[in-house]
PDB file of C-alpha atoms in Angstrom:
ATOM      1  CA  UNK A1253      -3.541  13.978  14.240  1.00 60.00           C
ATOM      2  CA  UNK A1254      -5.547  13.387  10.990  1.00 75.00           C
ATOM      3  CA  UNK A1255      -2.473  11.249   8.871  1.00 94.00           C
ATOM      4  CA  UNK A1256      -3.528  11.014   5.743  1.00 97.00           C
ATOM      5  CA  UNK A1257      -6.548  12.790   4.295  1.00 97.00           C
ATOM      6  CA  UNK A1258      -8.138  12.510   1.318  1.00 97.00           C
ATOM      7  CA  UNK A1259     -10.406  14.922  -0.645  1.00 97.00           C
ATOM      8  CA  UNK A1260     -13.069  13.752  -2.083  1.00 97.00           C
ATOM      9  CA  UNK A1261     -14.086  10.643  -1.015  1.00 95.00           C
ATOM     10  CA  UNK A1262     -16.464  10.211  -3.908  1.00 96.00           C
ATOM     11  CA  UNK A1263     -17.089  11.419  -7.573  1.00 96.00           C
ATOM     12  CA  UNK A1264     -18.562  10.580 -10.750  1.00 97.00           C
ATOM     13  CA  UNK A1265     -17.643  12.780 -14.074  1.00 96.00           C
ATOM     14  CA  UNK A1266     -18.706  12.032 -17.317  1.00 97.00           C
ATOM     15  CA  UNK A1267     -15.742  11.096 -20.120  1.00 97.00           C
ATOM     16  CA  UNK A1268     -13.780  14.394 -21.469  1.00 97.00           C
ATOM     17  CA  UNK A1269     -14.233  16.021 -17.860  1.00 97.00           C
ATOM     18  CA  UNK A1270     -11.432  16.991 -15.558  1.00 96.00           C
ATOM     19  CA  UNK A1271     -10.993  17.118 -11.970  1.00 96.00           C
ATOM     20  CA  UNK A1272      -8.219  17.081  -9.073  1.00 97.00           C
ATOM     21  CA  UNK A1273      -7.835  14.682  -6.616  1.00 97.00           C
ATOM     22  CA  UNK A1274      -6.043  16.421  -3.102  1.00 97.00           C
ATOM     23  CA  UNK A1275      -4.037  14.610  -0.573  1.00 98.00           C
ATOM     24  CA  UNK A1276      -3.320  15.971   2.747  1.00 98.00           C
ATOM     25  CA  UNK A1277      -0.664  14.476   5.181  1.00 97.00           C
ATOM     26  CA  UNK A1278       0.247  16.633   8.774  1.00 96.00           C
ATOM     27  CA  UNK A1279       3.237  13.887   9.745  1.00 95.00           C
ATOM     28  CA  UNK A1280       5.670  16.017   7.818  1.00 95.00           C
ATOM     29  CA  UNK A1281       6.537  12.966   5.719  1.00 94.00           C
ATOM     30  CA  UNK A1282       8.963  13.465   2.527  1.00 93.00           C
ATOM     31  CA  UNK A1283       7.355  11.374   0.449  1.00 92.00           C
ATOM     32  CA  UNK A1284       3.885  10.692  -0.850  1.00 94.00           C
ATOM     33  CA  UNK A1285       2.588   8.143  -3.583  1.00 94.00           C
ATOM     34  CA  UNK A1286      -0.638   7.988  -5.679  1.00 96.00           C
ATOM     35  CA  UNK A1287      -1.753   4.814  -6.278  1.00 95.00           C
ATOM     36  CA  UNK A1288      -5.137   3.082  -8.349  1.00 95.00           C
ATOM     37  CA  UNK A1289      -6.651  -0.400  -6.894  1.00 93.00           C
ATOM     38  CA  UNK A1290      -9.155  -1.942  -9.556  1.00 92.00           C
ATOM     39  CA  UNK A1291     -11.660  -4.997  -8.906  1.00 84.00           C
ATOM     40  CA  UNK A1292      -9.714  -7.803  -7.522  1.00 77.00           C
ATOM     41  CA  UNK A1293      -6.613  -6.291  -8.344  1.00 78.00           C
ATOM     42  CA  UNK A1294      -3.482  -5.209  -6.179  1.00 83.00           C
ATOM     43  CA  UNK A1295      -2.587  -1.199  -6.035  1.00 88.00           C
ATOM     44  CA  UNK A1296      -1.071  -0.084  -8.912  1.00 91.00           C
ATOM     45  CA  UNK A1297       1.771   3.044  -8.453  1.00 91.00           C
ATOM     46  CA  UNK A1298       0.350   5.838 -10.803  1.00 95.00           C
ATOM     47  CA  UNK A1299       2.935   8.372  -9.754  1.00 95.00           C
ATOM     48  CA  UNK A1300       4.860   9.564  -6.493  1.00 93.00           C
ATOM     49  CA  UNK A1301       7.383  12.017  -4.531  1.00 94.00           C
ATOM     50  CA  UNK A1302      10.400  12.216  -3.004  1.00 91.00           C
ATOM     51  CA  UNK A1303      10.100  15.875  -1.594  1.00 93.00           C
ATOM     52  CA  UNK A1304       8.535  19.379  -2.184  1.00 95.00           C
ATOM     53  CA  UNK A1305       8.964  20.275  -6.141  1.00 94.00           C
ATOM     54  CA  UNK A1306       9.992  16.646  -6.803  1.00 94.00           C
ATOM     55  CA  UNK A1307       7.340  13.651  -9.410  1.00 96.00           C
ATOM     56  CA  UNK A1308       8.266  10.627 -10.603  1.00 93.00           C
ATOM     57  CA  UNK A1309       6.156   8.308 -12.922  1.00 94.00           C
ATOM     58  CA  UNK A1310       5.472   4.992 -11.118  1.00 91.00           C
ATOM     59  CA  UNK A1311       3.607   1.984 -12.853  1.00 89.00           C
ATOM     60  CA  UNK A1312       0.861   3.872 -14.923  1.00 94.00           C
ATOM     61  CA  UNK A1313       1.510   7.543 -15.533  1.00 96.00           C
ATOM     62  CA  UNK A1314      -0.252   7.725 -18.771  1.00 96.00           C
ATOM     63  CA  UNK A1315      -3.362   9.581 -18.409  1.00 96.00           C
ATOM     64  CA  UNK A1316      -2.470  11.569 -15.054  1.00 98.00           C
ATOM     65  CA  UNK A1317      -0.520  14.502 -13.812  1.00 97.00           C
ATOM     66  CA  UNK A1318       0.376  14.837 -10.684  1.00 97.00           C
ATOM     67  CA  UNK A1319       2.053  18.107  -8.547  1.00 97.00           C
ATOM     68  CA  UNK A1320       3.738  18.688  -5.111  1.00 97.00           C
ATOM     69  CA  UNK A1321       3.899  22.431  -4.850  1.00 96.00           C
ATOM     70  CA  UNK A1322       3.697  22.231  -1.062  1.00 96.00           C
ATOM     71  CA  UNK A1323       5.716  19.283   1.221  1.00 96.00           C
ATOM     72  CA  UNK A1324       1.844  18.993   3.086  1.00 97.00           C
ATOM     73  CA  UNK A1325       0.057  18.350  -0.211  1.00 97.00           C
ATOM     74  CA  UNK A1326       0.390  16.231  -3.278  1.00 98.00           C
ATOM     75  CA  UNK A1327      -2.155  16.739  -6.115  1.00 98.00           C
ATOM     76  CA  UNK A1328      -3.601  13.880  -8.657  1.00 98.00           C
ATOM     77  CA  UNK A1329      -5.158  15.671 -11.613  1.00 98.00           C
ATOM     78  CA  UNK A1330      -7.218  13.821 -14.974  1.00 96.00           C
ATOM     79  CA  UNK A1331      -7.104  16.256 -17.775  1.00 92.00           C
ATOM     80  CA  UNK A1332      -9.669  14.440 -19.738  1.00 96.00           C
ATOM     81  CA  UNK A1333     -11.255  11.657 -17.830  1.00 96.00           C
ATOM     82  CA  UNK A1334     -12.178   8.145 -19.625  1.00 97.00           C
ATOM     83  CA  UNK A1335     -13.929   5.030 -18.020  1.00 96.00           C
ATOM     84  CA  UNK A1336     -10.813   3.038 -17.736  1.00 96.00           C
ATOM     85  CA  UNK A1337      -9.696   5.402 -15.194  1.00 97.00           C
ATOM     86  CA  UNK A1338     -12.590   4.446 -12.858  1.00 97.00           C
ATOM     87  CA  UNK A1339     -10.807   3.045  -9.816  1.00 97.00           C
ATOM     88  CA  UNK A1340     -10.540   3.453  -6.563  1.00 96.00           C
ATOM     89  CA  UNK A1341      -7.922   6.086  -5.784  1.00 98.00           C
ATOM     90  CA  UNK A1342      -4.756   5.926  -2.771  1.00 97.00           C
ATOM     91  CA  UNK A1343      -2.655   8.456  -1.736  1.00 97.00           C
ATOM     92  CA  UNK A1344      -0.355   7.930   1.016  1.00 94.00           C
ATOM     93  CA  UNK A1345       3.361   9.329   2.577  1.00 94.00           C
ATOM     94  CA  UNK A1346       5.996   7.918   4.424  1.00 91.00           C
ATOM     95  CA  UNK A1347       9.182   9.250   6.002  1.00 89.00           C
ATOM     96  CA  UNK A1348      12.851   8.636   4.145  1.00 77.00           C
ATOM     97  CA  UNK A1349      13.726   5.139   2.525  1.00 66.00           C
ATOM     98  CA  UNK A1350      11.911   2.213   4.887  1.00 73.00           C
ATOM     99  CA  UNK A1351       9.630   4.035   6.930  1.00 84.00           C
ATOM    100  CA  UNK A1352       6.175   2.496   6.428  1.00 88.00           C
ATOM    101  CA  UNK A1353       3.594   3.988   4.318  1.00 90.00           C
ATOM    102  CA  UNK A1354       0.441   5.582   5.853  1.00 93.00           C
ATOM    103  CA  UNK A1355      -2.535   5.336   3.228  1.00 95.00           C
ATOM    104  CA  UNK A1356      -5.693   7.525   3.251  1.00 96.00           C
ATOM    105  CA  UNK A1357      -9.102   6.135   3.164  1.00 94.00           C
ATOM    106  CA  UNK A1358      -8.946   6.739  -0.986  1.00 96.00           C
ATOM    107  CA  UNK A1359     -11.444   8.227  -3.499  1.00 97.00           C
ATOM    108  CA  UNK A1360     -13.625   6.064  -5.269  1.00 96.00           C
ATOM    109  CA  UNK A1361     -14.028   7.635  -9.010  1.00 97.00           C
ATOM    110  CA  UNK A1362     -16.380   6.597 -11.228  1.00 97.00           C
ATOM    111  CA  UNK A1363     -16.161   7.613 -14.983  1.00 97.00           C
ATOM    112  CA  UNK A1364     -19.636   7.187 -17.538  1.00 96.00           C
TER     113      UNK A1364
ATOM    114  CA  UNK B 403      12.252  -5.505  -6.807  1.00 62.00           C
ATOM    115  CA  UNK B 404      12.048  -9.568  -5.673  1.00 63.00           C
ATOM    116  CA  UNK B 405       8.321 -10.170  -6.929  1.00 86.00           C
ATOM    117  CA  UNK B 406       6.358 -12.767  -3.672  1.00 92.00           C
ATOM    118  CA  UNK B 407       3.803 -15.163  -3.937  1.00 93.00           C
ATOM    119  CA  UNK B 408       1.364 -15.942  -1.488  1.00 95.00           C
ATOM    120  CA  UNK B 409      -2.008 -18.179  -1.752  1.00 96.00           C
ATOM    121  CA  UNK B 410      -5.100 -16.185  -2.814  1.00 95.00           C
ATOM    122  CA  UNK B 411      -6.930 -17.247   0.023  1.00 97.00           C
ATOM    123  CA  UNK B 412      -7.021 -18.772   3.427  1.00 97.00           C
ATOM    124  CA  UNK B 413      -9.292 -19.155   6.370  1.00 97.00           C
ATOM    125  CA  UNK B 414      -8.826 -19.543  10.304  1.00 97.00           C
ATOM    126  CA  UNK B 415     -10.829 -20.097  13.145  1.00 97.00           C
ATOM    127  CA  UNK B 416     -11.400 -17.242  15.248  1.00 97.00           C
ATOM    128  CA  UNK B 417      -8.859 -17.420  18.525  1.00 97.00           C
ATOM    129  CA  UNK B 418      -6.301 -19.579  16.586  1.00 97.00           C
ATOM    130  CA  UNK B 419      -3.112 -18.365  15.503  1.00 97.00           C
ATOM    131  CA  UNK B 420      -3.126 -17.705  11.508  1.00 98.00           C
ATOM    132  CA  UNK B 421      -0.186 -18.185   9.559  1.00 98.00           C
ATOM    133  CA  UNK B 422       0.282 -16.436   6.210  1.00 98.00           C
ATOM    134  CA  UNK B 423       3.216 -17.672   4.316  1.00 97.00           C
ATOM    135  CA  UNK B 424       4.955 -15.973   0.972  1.00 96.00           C
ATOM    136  CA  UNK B 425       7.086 -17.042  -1.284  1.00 95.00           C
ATOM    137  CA  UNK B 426      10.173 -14.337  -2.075  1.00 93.00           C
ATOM    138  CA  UNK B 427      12.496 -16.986  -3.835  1.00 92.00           C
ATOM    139  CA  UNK B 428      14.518 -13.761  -5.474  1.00 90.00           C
ATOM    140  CA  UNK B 429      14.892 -11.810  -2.865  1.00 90.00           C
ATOM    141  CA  UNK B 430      18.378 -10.131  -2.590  1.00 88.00           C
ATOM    142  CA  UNK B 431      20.670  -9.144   0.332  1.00 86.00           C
ATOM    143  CA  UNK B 432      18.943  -5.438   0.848  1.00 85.00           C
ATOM    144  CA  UNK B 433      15.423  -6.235   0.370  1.00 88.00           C
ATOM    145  CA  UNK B 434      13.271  -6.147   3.031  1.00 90.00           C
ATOM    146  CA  UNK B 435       9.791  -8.273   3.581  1.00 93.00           C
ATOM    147  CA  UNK B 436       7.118  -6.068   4.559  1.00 93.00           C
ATOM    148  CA  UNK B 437       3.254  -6.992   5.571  1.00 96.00           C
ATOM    149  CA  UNK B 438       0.483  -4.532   5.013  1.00 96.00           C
ATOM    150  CA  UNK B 439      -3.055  -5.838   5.140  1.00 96.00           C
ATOM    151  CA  UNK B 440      -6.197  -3.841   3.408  1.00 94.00           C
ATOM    152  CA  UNK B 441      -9.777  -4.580   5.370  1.00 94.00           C
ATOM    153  CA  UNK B 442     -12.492  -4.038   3.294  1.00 87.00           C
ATOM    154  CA  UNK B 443     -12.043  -1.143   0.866  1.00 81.00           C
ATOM    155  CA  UNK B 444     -10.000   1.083   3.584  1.00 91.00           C
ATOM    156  CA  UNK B 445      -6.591   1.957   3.086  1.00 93.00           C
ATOM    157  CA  UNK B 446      -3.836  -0.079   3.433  1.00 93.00           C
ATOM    158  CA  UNK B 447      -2.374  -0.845   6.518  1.00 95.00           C
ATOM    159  CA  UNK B 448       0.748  -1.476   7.597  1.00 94.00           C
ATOM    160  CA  UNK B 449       2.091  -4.559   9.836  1.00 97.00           C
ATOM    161  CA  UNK B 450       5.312  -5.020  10.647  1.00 96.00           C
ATOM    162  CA  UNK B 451       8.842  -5.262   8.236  1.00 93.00           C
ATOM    163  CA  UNK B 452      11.786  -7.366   8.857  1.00 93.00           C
ATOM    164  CA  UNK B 453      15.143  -7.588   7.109  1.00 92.00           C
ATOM    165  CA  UNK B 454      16.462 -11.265   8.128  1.00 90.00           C
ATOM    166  CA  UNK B 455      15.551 -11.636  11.743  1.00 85.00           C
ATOM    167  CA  UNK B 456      12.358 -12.135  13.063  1.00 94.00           C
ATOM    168  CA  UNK B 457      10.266  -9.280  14.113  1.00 96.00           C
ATOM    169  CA  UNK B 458       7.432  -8.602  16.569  1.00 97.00           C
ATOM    170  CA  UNK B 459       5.231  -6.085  17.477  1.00 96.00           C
ATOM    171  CA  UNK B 460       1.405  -5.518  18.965  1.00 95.00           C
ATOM    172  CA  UNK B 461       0.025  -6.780  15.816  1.00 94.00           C
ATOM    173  CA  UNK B 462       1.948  -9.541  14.482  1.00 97.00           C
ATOM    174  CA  UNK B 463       5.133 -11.763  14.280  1.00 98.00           C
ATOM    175  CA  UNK B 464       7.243 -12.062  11.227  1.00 98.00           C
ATOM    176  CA  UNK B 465       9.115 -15.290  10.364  1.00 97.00           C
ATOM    177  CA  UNK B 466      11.804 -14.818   8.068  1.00 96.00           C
ATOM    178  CA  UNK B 467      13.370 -18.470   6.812  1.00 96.00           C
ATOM    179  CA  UNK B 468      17.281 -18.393   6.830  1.00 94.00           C
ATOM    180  CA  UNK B 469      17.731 -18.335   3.180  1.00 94.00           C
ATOM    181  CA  UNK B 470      15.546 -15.525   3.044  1.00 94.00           C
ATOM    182  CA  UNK B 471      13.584 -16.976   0.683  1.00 94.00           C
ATOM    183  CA  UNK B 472      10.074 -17.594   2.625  1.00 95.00           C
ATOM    184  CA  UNK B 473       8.568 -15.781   5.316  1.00 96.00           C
ATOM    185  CA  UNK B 474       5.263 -16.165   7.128  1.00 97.00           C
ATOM    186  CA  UNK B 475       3.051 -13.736   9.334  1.00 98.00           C
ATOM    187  CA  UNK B 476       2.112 -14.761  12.381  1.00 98.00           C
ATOM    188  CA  UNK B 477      -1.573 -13.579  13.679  1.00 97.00           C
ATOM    189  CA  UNK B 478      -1.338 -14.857  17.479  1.00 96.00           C
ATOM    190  CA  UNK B 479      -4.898 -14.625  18.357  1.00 94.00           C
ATOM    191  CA  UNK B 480      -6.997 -14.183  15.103  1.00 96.00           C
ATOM    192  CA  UNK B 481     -10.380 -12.095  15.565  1.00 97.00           C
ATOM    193  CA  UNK B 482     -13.085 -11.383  13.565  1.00 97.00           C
ATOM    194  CA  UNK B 483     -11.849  -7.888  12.763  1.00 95.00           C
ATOM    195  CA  UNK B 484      -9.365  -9.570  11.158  1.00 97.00           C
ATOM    196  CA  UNK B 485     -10.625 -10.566   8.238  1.00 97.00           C
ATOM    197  CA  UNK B 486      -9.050  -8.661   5.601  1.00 97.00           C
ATOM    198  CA  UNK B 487      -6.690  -8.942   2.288  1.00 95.00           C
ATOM    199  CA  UNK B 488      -2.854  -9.466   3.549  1.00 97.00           C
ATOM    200  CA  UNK B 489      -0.223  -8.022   0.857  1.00 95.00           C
ATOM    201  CA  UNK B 490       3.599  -9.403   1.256  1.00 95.00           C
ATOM    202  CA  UNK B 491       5.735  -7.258  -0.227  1.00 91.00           C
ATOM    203  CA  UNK B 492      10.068  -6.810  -0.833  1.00 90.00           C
ATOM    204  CA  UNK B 493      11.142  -3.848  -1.284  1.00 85.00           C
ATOM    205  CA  UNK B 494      15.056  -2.683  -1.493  1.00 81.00           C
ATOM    206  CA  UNK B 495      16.230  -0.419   1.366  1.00 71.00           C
ATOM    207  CA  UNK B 496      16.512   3.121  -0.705  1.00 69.00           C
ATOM    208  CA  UNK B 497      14.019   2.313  -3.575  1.00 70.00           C
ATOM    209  CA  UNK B 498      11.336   4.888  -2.973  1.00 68.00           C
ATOM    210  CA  UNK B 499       8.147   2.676  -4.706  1.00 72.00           C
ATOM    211  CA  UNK B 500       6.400  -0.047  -3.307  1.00 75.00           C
ATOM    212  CA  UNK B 501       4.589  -2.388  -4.946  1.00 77.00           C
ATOM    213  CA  UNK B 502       1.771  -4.337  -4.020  1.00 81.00           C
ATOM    214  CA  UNK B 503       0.216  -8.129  -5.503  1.00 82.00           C
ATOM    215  CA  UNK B 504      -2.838  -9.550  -4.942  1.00 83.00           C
ATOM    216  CA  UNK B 505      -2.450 -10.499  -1.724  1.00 93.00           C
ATOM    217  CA  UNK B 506      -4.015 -13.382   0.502  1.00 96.00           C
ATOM    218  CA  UNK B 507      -7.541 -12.969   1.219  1.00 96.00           C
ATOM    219  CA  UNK B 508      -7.591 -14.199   5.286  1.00 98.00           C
ATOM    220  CA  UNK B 509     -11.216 -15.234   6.421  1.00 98.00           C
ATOM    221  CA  UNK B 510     -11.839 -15.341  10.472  1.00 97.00           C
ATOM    222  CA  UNK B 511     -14.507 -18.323  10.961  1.00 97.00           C
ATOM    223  CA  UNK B 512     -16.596 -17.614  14.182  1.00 95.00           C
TER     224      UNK B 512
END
């Protein structure tokens, strides 16, 4: 039973480039959450899920798109990457309403 | 959400119990406290929840004051492995985000 996966652990892009972050859960959970921890900061809710076909914007949408075309999967995409959005990157799922949230290991982005 | 406060920073002696208190002053009738603690630069974990009564599992105790406005996590036998950033967090039963502070930085002394 892997939880939550995250794919990739590491990558550096240069400003204007785009990429796709993946997260992989197997526990069948409903919903999934993207989140963005900076230095010495708590994590910050970019965007997040309540089921298969379903986003919502959490704390800081601007800058990301996200996309949840299978219940398994939720995608984090930067069309055009810029420094401030190097962070260290969260996904993680949870069954309905106060079920506990299972995190992945994140993805630490760096952005020159 | 009720926002929580809790100290940046605390340390413990390593087989002692460690108490980590927060401060959820606002909290209303169908928020619940949860405790999810972040070692190193890994994920998030999570603790244990409680609604009013006190809670206990492998990991930890949760004391939740009558008022509801204070609650503190009980460590029973702190280790080493330990050591990591605790986040207290309220969050209303049905509101799908969570949201996370700064949390309490616990240090294990040997």
């Amino acid at each position: 039973n892997a939880g939550v996966t995250q794919t990739p652990k590491f990558r550096v892009l240069k400003t204007g480039q785009s990429m796709t972050l993946l997260c992989a859960q197997d526990m069948n959970h409903e919903y999934m959450y993207w989140y963005r921890q900076d230095p010495g900061m708590g994590l910050r809710l970019i965007h997040y899920s309540v089921g298969e076909g379903t986003t919502a914007k959490g704390e800081v949408p601007d800058g990301y798109n996200v996309s949840r075309l299978k219940k398994q999967n939720f995608l984090l995409g930067l069309e055009s990457a810029a420094p401030s959005q190097t962070s260290v990157y969260f996904c993680a799922s949870s069954r309905l309403d106060n079920s506990p949230l299972h995190f992945g290991n994140g993805t630490r982005l760096t952005v020159t | 959400d009720a926002k929580t406060t809790q100290p940046p920073s605390m340390d413990c002696a390593e087989g002692r119990a460690a108490n980590l208190p927060c401060n959820h002053s606002t909290i209303s009738g169908n928020e619940y406290v949860y405790w999810y603690r972040q070692i190193h630069s890994q994920g998030p974990q999570y603790i244990i929840h409680g609604l009013k009564n006190n809670e206990t599992n492998e990991m930890a105790s949760l004391i939740i004051t009558e008022d509801r406005k204070s609650s503190t996590l009980i460590l029973p036998h702190a280790t080493l492995r330990d050591t990591a950033v605790y986040y207290c967090i309220v969050r209303r039963f049905g509101n799908e985000k969570l949201t996370f502070g700064t949390g309490t930085r616990l240090t294990i002394i040997p």
